[in-house]
């Protein structure tokens, strides 16, 4: 038994209370002592050992999801004999199963552990990606995209949930932003890989677009096998922690227990996620902002080709905007954590995106259109990362968060159905409809931040008034809507 466990055990068995200290939610609570220096050391270990793995998983997931956009400029449509909106339909069906399967995946992570569940998911979607390299018609393409959506569904909300069990609310934005940065980097790497594969030409009787799926599928399979052994089951049992550090994580769990919840899954709190208006309001805003995001990640090579660039150039010219997107994302979310402000950042970050889409809609000039893609990339990603962080910060305890985050994400991801249909081939070369819809949706998402701020501010004021009146329980004890919890605004 470590020193930390002894302190907790002795005080509990003797009936004495541990010293009182303010919790992260601003209330006074009975908690075990936690050495701040040791805590910093432990959290640094998670930054070193876990965050890079999370980023790698996000990168390969988005590579395997968005490579269909690169394949399109390689002759994917022609080889499969696609006509009309069939390519858009193939992109759309991915989201049918993606939306449905998000909540079950995250619940499985909470029940069985991140290592087994996420590794199984990675191996599953990697095999599907590999198989996509051997399809020959429209119906087979539909089938593999349906399977890909089901197997990739839980990754983003599951990783967000896992992060919320380790890092406090004030330091989550920049870490969630690293997950979104992986999406940006996947766009850059995807363009680079696609460029390299296209220069190979046809090898062993297989077209370049087939090799794109085969190579990326094999890479993902290897990463999935490694993840089975390197991902921890939980924060308290991480293999890279020693016994003293594991004890500290258990003590932190006790400290945060009031708003974290017990290990055993509670449907009482889970059901609260389905009845909280905040979840649905946030989902509507993410729905709006995800239409330009999904459209950008899937159709950027198509848009660039519409600006007059060849298939080869369209792939390598897609790399620089994603690099700028990564820099912008980290800058905005770091500022969000430093200021401990979510609404302010979410409101101003997408302004460049709105300007970018306004430019590309307003002028046919190719140089201006390419510049606009940089502006769009710089503004799309920070908004979504900040909003996801805000939702993770807001929902408590863990059981409500474990359902609320994927519910929020799954409702928002219905936007993928819309995004897949707004860039039909018939609208080329300028694709005014798709860019105009993206402009409108990003503007709505930006303005809607005010509604979330007003909702959460009002809740805080109501709780503060009840506390001033001496009310001790408002019926939401242990939840974010309970007395003592204050929202990050």
XYZ file of C-alpha atoms in Angstrom:
489
model
C 0.000 0.000 0.000
C 1.416 3.411 -0.986
C 1.610 6.463 1.274
C -1.341 8.067 -0.493
C -3.508 4.982 -0.048
C -2.492 4.722 3.613
C -3.607 8.299 4.224
C -6.983 7.660 2.647
C -7.442 4.228 4.280
C -6.541 5.320 7.823
C -8.871 8.297 7.743
C -11.766 6.307 6.341
C -11.370 3.392 8.791
C -11.053 5.667 11.820
C -14.147 7.600 10.873
C -12.155 10.826 10.548
C -12.579 13.148 7.626
C -9.778 14.176 5.348
C -8.894 17.864 5.262
C -11.387 20.036 3.457
C -10.301 21.826 0.323
C -12.005 23.423 -2.608
C -12.752 21.080 -5.482
C -12.319 22.042 -9.123
C -15.977 23.077 -9.212
C -15.557 25.723 -6.545
C -17.239 23.902 -3.652
C -15.829 22.620 -0.387
C -15.556 18.866 -0.372
C -13.883 16.124 1.664
C -10.919 14.901 -0.369
C -7.668 12.982 0.101
C -4.435 14.946 -0.005
C -2.725 15.002 -3.399
C 0.875 16.085 -3.814
C 0.748 18.777 -6.544
C 4.288 18.066 -7.752
C 3.594 14.352 -8.057
C 0.323 15.139 -9.822
C 2.134 17.296 -12.380
C 4.633 14.505 -12.979
C 1.871 11.960 -13.503
C -0.071 14.177 -15.915
C 3.127 14.819 -17.867
C 3.419 11.052 -18.299
C -0.054 10.982 -19.836
C 0.995 13.829 -22.130
C 4.067 11.858 -23.205
C 2.633 8.333 -23.441
C -1.080 8.695 -24.157
C -1.607 11.906 -26.134
C 0.680 10.892 -29.044
C -1.212 7.601 -29.331
C -4.539 9.432 -29.382
C -3.256 11.753 -32.082
C -1.994 8.856 -34.174
C -5.358 7.085 -33.941
C -7.182 10.230 -35.037
C -4.761 10.697 -37.906
C -5.178 7.204 -39.354
C -8.932 7.302 -38.780
C -9.306 10.450 -40.825
C -6.868 9.224 -43.459
C -8.994 6.123 -43.949
C -12.185 8.195 -43.988
C -11.230 11.084 -46.269
C -8.988 9.268 -48.765
C -12.041 8.788 -50.952
C -11.675 12.491 -51.835
C -8.115 11.901 -53.051
C -9.201 8.733 -54.851
C -11.831 10.715 -56.731
C -9.219 12.729 -58.622
C -7.346 9.465 -59.404
C -10.178 7.991 -61.473
C -12.233 6.300 -58.717
C -15.525 7.327 -60.352
C -14.500 6.271 -63.844
C -13.180 2.844 -62.817
C -16.339 1.987 -60.861
C -18.608 3.366 -63.581
C -20.270 5.888 -61.268
C -22.864 8.250 -62.685
C -24.728 11.337 -61.499
C -24.704 11.669 -57.706
C -23.504 8.133 -56.993
C -20.155 9.340 -55.631
C -21.994 11.668 -53.263
C -24.230 8.785 -52.181
C -21.158 6.694 -51.376
C -19.885 9.528 -49.187
C -23.298 9.938 -47.543
C -23.917 6.353 -46.400
C -20.785 6.489 -44.248
C -22.658 8.770 -41.842
C -25.744 6.559 -41.594
C -23.933 4.009 -39.425
C -21.438 6.534 -38.045
C -24.252 8.424 -36.304
C -26.003 5.324 -34.953
C -22.916 3.628 -33.517
C -21.235 6.472 -31.603
C -23.048 6.043 -28.270
C -22.562 2.228 -28.056
C -18.818 2.545 -28.737
C -18.278 5.068 -25.921
C -20.369 3.046 -23.472
C -18.219 0.034 -24.374
C -15.050 2.030 -23.638
C -16.371 2.898 -20.177
C -17.414 -0.703 -19.543
C -14.515 -2.707 -21.028
C -11.631 -0.230 -21.204
C -10.081 1.894 -23.936
C -7.344 -0.550 -24.919
C -9.496 -3.473 -26.022
C -12.424 -1.534 -27.461
C -10.460 1.036 -29.450
C -7.924 -1.503 -30.706
C -10.781 -3.699 -31.942
C -12.335 -0.688 -33.669
C -9.051 0.243 -35.364
C -8.450 -3.269 -36.658
C -12.027 -3.428 -37.949
C -11.956 -0.208 -39.940
C -8.433 -0.946 -41.203
C -9.593 -4.222 -42.733
C -12.525 -2.393 -44.338
C -10.151 0.239 -45.775
C -7.873 -2.459 -47.159
C -10.867 -4.192 -48.731
C -11.930 -0.954 -50.433
C -8.915 -1.317 -52.699
C -10.549 -4.383 -54.278
C -14.093 -3.171 -54.961
C -15.421 -3.072 -58.530
C -18.838 -1.416 -58.544
C -21.191 1.073 -56.910
C -22.905 -1.436 -54.613
C -19.626 -2.735 -53.214
C -18.534 0.859 -52.580
C -21.757 1.486 -50.655
C -21.170 -1.637 -48.552
C -17.608 -0.775 -47.506
C -18.534 2.809 -46.610
C -21.408 1.594 -44.423
C -19.007 -0.728 -42.592
C -16.391 2.020 -42.301
C -18.905 4.351 -40.666
C -19.908 1.726 -38.108
C -16.329 0.891 -37.138
C -14.963 4.458 -37.010
C -17.960 5.925 -35.185
C -16.756 5.884 -31.599
C -13.192 7.124 -31.884
C -13.564 10.901 -31.513
C -16.171 10.903 -28.692
C -14.386 8.010 -26.948
C -11.053 9.830 -26.929
C -12.758 12.991 -25.716
C -14.375 11.001 -22.901
C -11.064 9.385 -21.931
C -9.399 12.803 -21.828
C -12.133 14.113 -19.526
C -11.297 11.374 -16.988
C -7.637 12.450 -16.821
C -7.246 16.202 -17.272
C -9.209 18.923 -15.490
C -11.583 21.227 -17.303
C -9.146 24.124 -17.525
C -6.540 22.164 -19.497
C -8.684 20.089 -21.858
C -9.029 22.486 -24.803
C -5.434 22.328 -25.967
C -5.415 18.541 -25.602
C -8.648 18.070 -27.509
C -7.191 20.475 -30.054
C -4.338 18.013 -30.560
C -6.932 15.460 -31.669
C -8.317 17.956 -34.158
C -4.794 18.854 -35.228
C -4.451 15.204 -36.214
C -7.405 15.722 -38.546
C -5.549 18.659 -40.103
C -2.365 16.627 -40.395
C -4.294 13.735 -41.917
C -5.316 16.108 -44.686
C -1.693 17.099 -45.237
C -0.381 13.527 -45.023
C -3.274 12.288 -47.126
C -2.352 14.702 -49.897
C 1.315 13.758 -49.606
C 0.630 10.001 -49.651
C -1.799 10.428 -52.531
C 0.779 12.429 -54.483
C 3.422 9.750 -53.897
C 1.118 6.904 -54.872
C -0.130 8.672 -57.983
C 3.437 9.088 -59.221
C 3.775 5.277 -58.999
C 1.220 4.864 -61.726
C -0.444 1.492 -62.250
C 1.417 -1.340 -60.489
C 0.632 -5.080 -60.566
C -2.516 -4.387 -62.531
C -3.980 -2.108 -59.841
C -4.853 1.551 -60.374
C -3.278 4.205 -58.143
C -6.505 4.844 -56.210
C -6.639 1.148 -55.253
C -3.086 1.324 -53.894
C -4.130 4.354 -51.856
C -6.669 2.280 -49.912
C -4.409 -0.781 -49.705
C -1.373 1.087 -48.364
C -3.331 3.132 -45.825
C -5.279 0.051 -44.722
C -2.092 -1.942 -44.072
C -0.587 0.953 -42.093
C -3.729 1.185 -39.950
C -3.739 -2.564 -39.251
C -0.202 -2.320 -37.883
C -1.163 0.616 -35.662
C -4.234 -1.246 -34.396
C -2.150 -4.245 -33.327
C 0.255 -1.979 -31.435
C -2.630 -0.083 -29.792
C -3.963 -3.323 -28.265
C -0.829 -3.491 -26.127
C 0.010 0.182 -25.581
C -3.338 1.843 -24.776
C -4.176 1.767 -21.038
C -7.468 0.290 -19.872
C -8.073 3.270 -17.580
C -6.195 6.201 -16.061
C -5.800 4.361 -12.744
C -4.260 1.253 -14.316
C -2.020 2.802 -16.988
C 1.007 0.563 -17.611
C 3.435 3.507 -17.697
C 2.629 4.552 -14.094
C 4.331 3.102 -11.022
C 2.334 2.069 -7.952
C 2.617 5.455 -6.248
C 1.434 7.205 -9.399
C -1.484 4.792 -9.834
C -2.459 5.479 -6.229
C -2.419 9.195 -6.960
C -4.774 8.703 -9.905
C -7.102 6.730 -7.627
C -6.928 9.564 -5.088
C -7.754 12.084 -7.822
C -10.744 9.973 -8.690
C -11.926 10.193 -5.075
C -11.334 13.945 -5.111
C -13.453 14.374 -8.219
C -15.998 11.707 -7.262
C -18.776 14.167 -6.490
C -19.058 15.204 -10.124
C -17.373 12.192 -11.733
C -19.642 9.416 -10.515
C -19.000 5.830 -9.492
C -17.327 3.146 -11.590
C -20.614 1.280 -11.993
C -22.663 2.679 -14.847
C -25.743 4.607 -13.682
C -28.667 4.934 -16.064
C -30.074 7.677 -13.842
C -27.323 10.068 -14.878
C -27.099 8.708 -18.412
C -30.773 9.501 -18.971
C -30.128 13.091 -17.940
C -28.039 13.507 -21.094
C -31.103 12.752 -23.226
C -33.188 15.415 -21.458
C -30.646 18.238 -21.211
C -31.452 21.047 -23.707
C -27.782 22.062 -23.694
C -26.791 18.821 -25.449
C -29.250 19.427 -28.287
C -28.407 23.110 -28.652
C -24.683 22.342 -28.829
C -25.399 19.514 -31.295
C -27.269 21.927 -33.576
C -24.277 24.255 -33.635
C -21.828 21.422 -34.269
C -24.172 20.202 -37.014
C -23.927 23.611 -38.669
C -20.142 23.904 -38.330
C -19.510 20.307 -39.393
C -21.079 20.805 -42.819
C -18.176 23.027 -43.944
C -15.686 20.844 -42.044
C -16.791 17.564 -43.652
C -17.161 19.261 -47.015
C -13.671 20.728 -46.758
C -11.918 17.507 -45.707
C -13.654 15.357 -48.331
C -13.898 17.726 -51.280
C -10.837 20.009 -51.015
C -9.046 18.158 -53.871
C -12.261 18.445 -55.902
C -12.517 22.189 -55.200
C -8.857 22.674 -56.146
C -9.371 20.760 -59.362
C -12.311 23.074 -60.054
C -9.923 26.021 -59.681
C -8.004 24.665 -62.674
C -5.404 22.387 -61.101
C -4.686 18.875 -62.391
C -5.388 15.766 -60.304
C -1.733 15.564 -59.249
C -1.518 19.272 -58.374
C -4.881 19.173 -56.591
C -3.450 16.629 -54.162
C -0.166 18.338 -53.313
C -1.738 21.819 -53.220
C -4.091 20.550 -50.501
C -1.140 20.139 -48.103
C -0.307 23.808 -47.204
C -3.858 24.787 -46.078
C -3.856 21.897 -43.603
C -0.505 22.995 -42.184
C -1.918 26.477 -41.554
C -5.026 24.867 -40.043
C -2.841 23.014 -37.521
C -1.069 26.208 -36.461
C -4.344 28.123 -36.161
C -5.982 25.325 -34.182
C -3.228 25.099 -31.575
C -3.045 28.888 -31.239
C -6.771 29.386 -30.649
C -7.256 26.480 -28.256
C -4.147 27.328 -26.227
C -5.564 30.823 -25.842
C -8.905 29.297 -24.816
C -7.252 27.331 -22.005
C -5.108 30.276 -20.924
C -8.112 32.606 -20.680
C -10.420 29.783 -19.526
C -12.931 31.116 -22.046
C -14.868 28.939 -24.475
C -17.593 31.237 -25.853
C -15.202 34.048 -26.768
C -12.890 31.755 -28.747
C -15.702 29.819 -30.415
C -17.242 33.092 -31.586
C -14.157 34.743 -33.084
C -12.142 31.738 -34.350
C -14.376 30.932 -37.376
C -14.394 34.506 -38.726
C -11.600 33.706 -41.201
C -13.590 30.709 -42.440
C -16.622 32.895 -43.107
C -14.424 35.342 -45.020
C -12.804 32.524 -46.999
C -16.091 31.064 -48.209
C -17.367 34.558 -49.051
C -14.325 35.057 -51.301
C -14.596 31.726 -53.113
C -18.330 32.256 -53.684
C -17.851 35.841 -54.840
C -15.034 35.474 -57.378
C -13.973 32.922 -60.025
C -10.323 33.996 -59.736
C -8.164 30.895 -59.124
C -5.516 32.668 -57.016
C -8.155 34.258 -54.794
C -9.906 30.898 -54.512
C -6.742 29.159 -53.341
C -6.083 31.926 -50.791
C -9.660 31.456 -49.583
C -8.926 27.787 -48.860
C -6.234 28.893 -46.391
C -8.703 31.195 -44.639
C -11.309 28.432 -44.489
C -8.831 25.926 -43.077
C -7.664 28.394 -40.418
C -11.202 28.917 -39.101
C -12.990 25.585 -39.484
C -11.083 23.449 -37.002
C -10.729 25.732 -33.907
C -14.508 26.146 -33.623
C -15.267 22.427 -33.538
C -12.441 21.659 -31.115
C -13.520 24.436 -28.744
C -17.175 23.393 -28.840
C -16.315 19.743 -28.136
C -14.151 20.862 -25.204
C -16.976 23.049 -23.915
C -19.426 20.148 -23.968
C -16.908 17.883 -22.218
C -16.330 20.589 -19.577
C -20.039 21.062 -19.025
C -21.470 17.551 -18.652
C -21.083 15.737 -15.315
C -20.818 13.100 -13.898
C -18.931 10.589 -16.067
C -22.052 8.548 -16.843
C -23.834 11.610 -18.204
C -20.697 12.603 -20.105
C -20.219 9.067 -21.489
C -23.658 9.293 -23.104
C -23.872 13.044 -23.653
C -20.681 13.457 -25.693
C -21.465 10.749 -28.280
C -25.135 11.817 -28.356
C -24.041 15.389 -29.084
C -21.528 14.166 -31.674
C -23.876 11.685 -33.351
C -26.648 14.245 -33.788
C -24.122 16.708 -35.193
C -22.584 14.133 -37.512
C -25.855 13.841 -39.401
C -24.378 16.898 -41.099
C -22.162 14.500 -43.021
C -25.220 13.490 -45.037
C -25.694 17.113 -46.096
C -21.991 17.784 -46.674
C -21.727 14.747 -48.944
C -24.424 16.075 -51.268
C -23.517 19.746 -51.691
C -20.572 19.241 -54.074
C -22.086 17.263 -56.990
C -20.019 16.934 -60.158
C -22.659 18.885 -62.068
C -21.807 22.013 -60.033
C -18.191 22.074 -61.183
C -15.922 23.794 -61.707
C -16.801 26.489 -59.111
C -19.113 24.484 -56.805
C -20.949 27.645 -55.754
C -23.769 25.788 -53.994
C -21.446 23.804 -51.716
C -19.358 26.820 -50.795
C -22.430 29.019 -50.241
C -24.046 26.427 -47.961
C -20.787 26.164 -46.017
C -20.695 29.955 -45.668
C -24.233 30.056 -44.301
C -23.761 27.163 -41.885
C -20.529 28.562 -40.429
C -22.253 31.908 -39.876
C -25.126 30.202 -38.029
C -22.661 28.224 -35.901
C -20.823 31.397 -34.963
C -23.972 33.281 -33.952
C -25.375 30.332 -32.001
C -22.553 30.546 -29.468
C -24.418 33.459 -27.890
C -27.389 31.170 -27.172
C -25.208 28.610 -25.354
C -23.534 31.342 -23.311
C -26.921 32.743 -22.266
C -28.246 29.286 -21.300
C -25.286 28.343 -19.102
C -24.997 31.813 -17.579
C -28.651 31.702 -16.589
C -28.197 28.283 -14.961
C -25.273 29.569 -12.916
C -27.258 32.605 -11.768
C -30.237 30.462 -10.736
C -27.992 28.114 -8.723
C -26.187 31.014 -7.076
C -29.513 32.540 -6.045
C -30.691 29.219 -4.558
C -27.449 28.911 -2.577
C -27.873 32.459 -1.266
C -31.353 31.481 -0.088
C -29.907 28.556 1.872
C -31.230 25.795 -0.411
C -28.970 22.737 -0.167
C -30.390 20.464 -2.874
C -32.094 21.388 -6.147
C -32.677 17.790 -7.243
C -29.513 17.520 -9.335
C -26.956 16.529 -6.687
C -23.725 15.202 -8.203
C -24.485 16.660 -11.638
C -23.445 19.728 -13.563
C -26.904 21.176 -12.957
C -26.465 20.642 -9.216
C -25.566 23.296 -6.672
C -21.840 23.922 -6.377
C -21.011 23.240 -10.025
C -20.073 26.291 -12.085
C -19.866 26.201 -15.857
C -16.844 27.187 -17.887
C -17.976 30.061 -20.068
